[in-house]
Amino acid sequence: MNIVALVGSNRTESYNLKLAAYMQKRYQERIDIDIVSIKELPFYNQDIENNPPAEVKEFVQKVGAADAVLWVTPEYNYSIPSVLKNAIDWLSRGEKVLVGKPSWIVGASMGTLGTVRAQEHLRDILFSPGVSSPLLPGNEVYVGSVHEKIDDSGTLIHEPTIAFLDSVVDNFVAWYNKQHAK
Ligand SMILES: Cc1cc2nc3c(=O)[nH]c(=O)nc-3n(C[C@H](O)[C@H](O)[C@H](O)COP(=O)(O)O)c2cc1C
């Protein structure tokens, strides 16, 4: 299964980027996670949506070709960062490549709630007509106090979080396969 991971932080030392990279490596035998950068995308602009810049076309094509999307989001002021909203806005127009594409969410923050509010907003956005991405139900991954759970090399060192992530990956793969079983 080819999964595009979209990370909602444009920070070089982003914990969410580290979490995505950790997942990419840990689950590589089962799922193929491609971390696609969204930080260079221009601001969405309806004036140019029918003929967007090449980097937008390439981005939309990559997401459209994936089997699923993994959202990896920080929380900014109780919501998702604008860099992630911007990427979703591009994806929600034209061919609307997210419609019907399965997705799942993980998020990490330094606060104790671990992106609860950001993920609530993201779920609402995923439900909008131009997005309509079916979301893995019942598996909410909130990595709070992330600075205490990821070491300098980017390795997750908190065993309960690792065990929970393992179970969520199991659940995502089973859910995806069930939907695509013929
Ligand atoms: C502009 C801004 C707003 C933030 N708002 C929140 C917030 O609402 N809730 C929260 O838990 N953390 C908040 N934080 C702290 C982030 O959780 C923390 O910076 C985290 O490391 C960001 O993710 P990253 O490491 O992937 O860049 C905020 C940080 C910034 C820069």
Coordinates of C-alpha atoms and ligand atoms in Angstrom, one line a residue:
M1 CA 0.0 0.0 0.0
N2 CA 1.4 3.4 -1.0
I3 CA 0.7 6.1 1.5
V4 CA 1.5 9.8 1.2
A5 CA 2.2 11.4 4.5
L6 CA 1.5 15.1 4.7
V7 CA 3.1 16.8 7.7
G8 CA 1.6 20.1 8.9
S9 CA 4.8 21.6 10.1
N10 CA 7.4 23.6 8.0
R11 CA 9.9 23.5 10.8
T12 CA 13.2 21.7 10.1
E13 CA 13.3 20.0 13.5
S14 CA 9.6 19.3 13.6
Y15 CA 8.5 16.6 15.9
N16 CA 5.7 15.7 13.6
L17 CA 8.2 15.3 10.7
K18 CA 10.3 13.0 13.0
L19 CA 7.2 11.0 13.9
A20 CA 6.3 10.6 10.2
A21 CA 9.9 9.5 9.5
Y22 CA 9.8 7.1 12.5
M23 CA 6.6 5.5 11.2
Q24 CA 8.0 5.3 7.6
K25 CA 10.9 3.2 8.9
R26 CA 9.2 1.2 11.6
Y27 CA 6.4 0.0 9.3
Q28 CA 8.3 -0.2 6.0
E29 CA 7.7 -4.0 5.7
R30 CA 3.9 -3.5 5.6
I31 CA 3.3 0.0 4.2
D32 CA 5.2 2.3 2.0
I33 CA 5.1 5.8 3.4
D34 CA 6.2 8.7 1.2
I35 CA 6.6 11.9 3.1
V36 CA 5.6 14.6 0.6
S37 CA 6.7 18.1 1.5
I38 CA 4.0 20.8 1.5
K39 CA 6.0 23.7 2.8
E40 CA 7.1 25.0 -0.7
L41 CA 3.5 25.1 -2.1
P42 CA 2.4 28.7 -2.9
F43 CA -0.7 30.0 -1.3
Y44 CA -3.9 28.6 -2.8
N45 CA -5.4 31.2 -5.2
Q46 CA -8.6 30.6 -7.1
D47 CA -7.3 32.8 -9.9
I48 CA -4.8 30.2 -10.8
E49 CA -6.4 27.0 -9.8
N50 CA -7.1 25.8 -13.3
N51 CA -3.5 26.3 -14.3
P52 CA -1.5 26.2 -11.1
P53 CA 2.3 26.3 -10.8
A54 CA 4.2 23.1 -11.7
E55 CA 4.9 22.3 -8.0
V56 CA 1.2 22.3 -7.3
K57 CA 0.5 20.0 -10.3
E58 CA 3.2 17.6 -9.2
F59 CA 1.9 17.6 -5.6
V60 CA -1.7 17.0 -6.6
Q61 CA -0.6 14.2 -8.9
K62 CA 1.4 12.5 -6.2
V63 CA -1.4 12.6 -3.7
G64 CA -3.9 11.4 -6.3
A65 CA -1.7 8.4 -7.2
A66 CA -1.5 7.3 -3.6
D67 CA -3.7 4.6 -2.0
A68 CA -4.2 6.6 1.2
V69 CA -3.1 9.7 3.0
L70 CA -1.5 9.9 6.5
W71 CA -2.1 13.3 8.1
V72 CA 0.6 14.2 10.6
T73 CA -0.4 17.4 12.3
P74 CA 0.8 19.8 15.0
E75 CA -1.6 22.1 16.7
Y76 CA -1.4 25.8 16.1
N77 CA -3.8 28.0 18.2
Y78 CA -6.2 25.1 18.6
S79 CA -6.3 24.3 14.9
I80 CA -4.2 22.8 12.1
P81 CA -1.3 25.0 10.9
S82 CA -2.0 27.1 7.8
V83 CA 0.6 25.2 5.7
L84 CA -1.6 22.1 6.0
K85 CA -4.8 23.9 5.3
N86 CA -3.2 25.4 2.3
A87 CA -2.3 22.0 0.9
I88 CA -5.8 20.7 1.5
D89 CA -7.3 23.7 -0.2
W90 CA -5.2 22.9 -3.3
L91 CA -6.2 19.2 -3.1
S92 CA -9.9 20.1 -2.8
R93 CA -10.2 21.7 -6.2
G94 CA -9.9 20.6 -9.8
E95 CA -9.8 16.8 -9.8
K96 CA -10.6 16.7 -6.1
V97 CA -8.1 13.9 -5.6
L98 CA -9.0 13.3 -1.9
V99 CA -12.6 12.4 -2.6
G100 CA -13.0 8.7 -1.6
K101 CA -9.3 8.4 -0.7
P102 CA -8.9 6.7 2.7
S103 CA -6.9 8.6 5.3
W104 CA -5.9 8.5 9.0
I105 CA -4.5 11.1 11.4
V106 CA -1.7 11.2 13.9
G107 CA -0.5 14.3 15.7
A108 CA 2.1 15.4 18.2
S109 CA 2.5 18.5 20.3
M110 CA 4.5 19.5 23.3
G111 CA 1.4 20.2 25.3
T112 CA -0.4 17.4 27.2
L113 CA -3.4 17.2 24.9
G114 CA -1.4 16.2 21.9
T115 CA -3.3 18.0 19.1
V116 CA -6.8 17.0 20.2
R117 CA -8.3 20.3 19.0
A118 CA -6.3 20.4 15.8
Q119 CA -7.5 16.9 14.9
E120 CA -11.1 17.9 15.6
H121 CA -10.8 20.6 13.1
L122 CA -9.1 18.4 10.6
R123 CA -11.9 15.8 10.8
D124 CA -14.4 18.5 10.0
I125 CA -12.3 19.6 7.0
L126 CA -12.0 16.0 5.8
F127 CA -15.8 15.8 5.8
S128 CA -16.3 18.8 3.5
P129 CA -17.6 18.2 -0.1
G130 CA -14.4 19.0 -1.9
V131 CA -12.3 16.7 0.4
S132 CA -14.6 13.8 1.5
S133 CA -11.8 11.6 2.6
P134 CA -13.1 8.5 4.4
L135 CA -11.3 8.5 7.8
L136 CA -10.2 5.5 9.8
P137 CA -12.7 5.6 12.7
G138 CA -12.0 5.1 16.3
N139 CA -8.2 5.3 16.3
E140 CA -7.2 8.7 17.6
V141 CA -3.4 9.2 18.0
Y142 CA -2.5 12.1 20.3
V143 CA 1.1 12.2 21.1
G144 CA 1.3 14.8 23.9
S145 CA 4.6 15.9 25.6
V146 CA 6.3 14.8 22.4
H147 CA 9.6 16.4 23.4
E148 CA 9.9 13.7 26.1
K149 CA 9.0 10.9 23.8
I150 CA 11.3 11.4 20.8
D151 CA 15.0 11.4 21.2
D152 CA 17.6 13.4 19.4
S153 CA 17.9 10.8 16.6
G154 CA 14.2 11.0 16.0
T155 CA 13.4 7.7 17.6
L156 CA 10.2 7.3 19.5
I157 CA 11.3 6.1 23.0
H158 CA 7.9 5.9 24.8
E159 CA 6.9 2.2 24.8
P160 CA 3.1 2.8 25.4
T161 CA 3.0 5.2 22.4
I162 CA 4.9 2.7 20.2
A163 CA 2.6 -0.1 21.2
F164 CA -0.5 2.1 20.5
L165 CA 0.9 3.2 17.1
D166 CA 1.5 -0.5 16.2
S167 CA -2.1 -1.3 17.0
V168 CA -3.3 1.7 14.9
V169 CA -1.3 0.6 11.9
D170 CA -2.8 -2.9 12.3
N171 CA -6.2 -1.3 12.4
F172 CA -5.6 1.0 9.4
V173 CA -4.3 -1.9 7.2
A174 CA -7.2 -4.1 8.2
W175 CA -9.8 -1.3 7.6
Y176 CA -8.2 -0.4 4.3
N177 CA -8.1 -4.1 3.1
K178 CA -11.7 -4.7 4.2
Q179 CA -12.9 -1.7 2.1
H180 CA -10.9 -2.9 -0.9
A181 CA -11.6 -6.6 -0.7
K182 CA -13.3 -8.1 -3.7
Ligands
LIG1 C1 2.0 29.4 16.4 C2 2.0 28.3 17.3 C3 0.8 28.0 18.0 C4 0.8 26.9 18.8 N1 -0.4 26.5 19.4 C5 -0.5 25.4 20.1 C6 -1.8 24.9 20.5 O1 -2.8 25.5 20.3 N2 -1.8 23.7 21.2 C7 -0.6 23.0 21.5 O2 -0.7 21.9 22.1 N3 0.6 23.4 21.1 C8 0.7 24.6 20.4 N4 1.9 25.0 20.0 C9 3.1 24.3 20.3 C10 3.3 23.1 19.4 O3 2.7 22.0 19.8 C11 4.8 22.8 19.3 O4 5.5 24.0 18.8 C12 5.1 21.6 18.4 O5 6.4 21.3 18.5 C13 4.8 22.0 16.9 O6 5.0 20.9 16.1 P1 6.3 20.5 15.3 O7 7.4 20.2 16.3 O8 6.0 19.4 14.4 O9 6.7 21.8 14.5 C14 2.0 26.1 19.1 C15 3.1 26.5 18.5 C16 3.2 27.6 17.6 C17 4.5 27.9 16.9

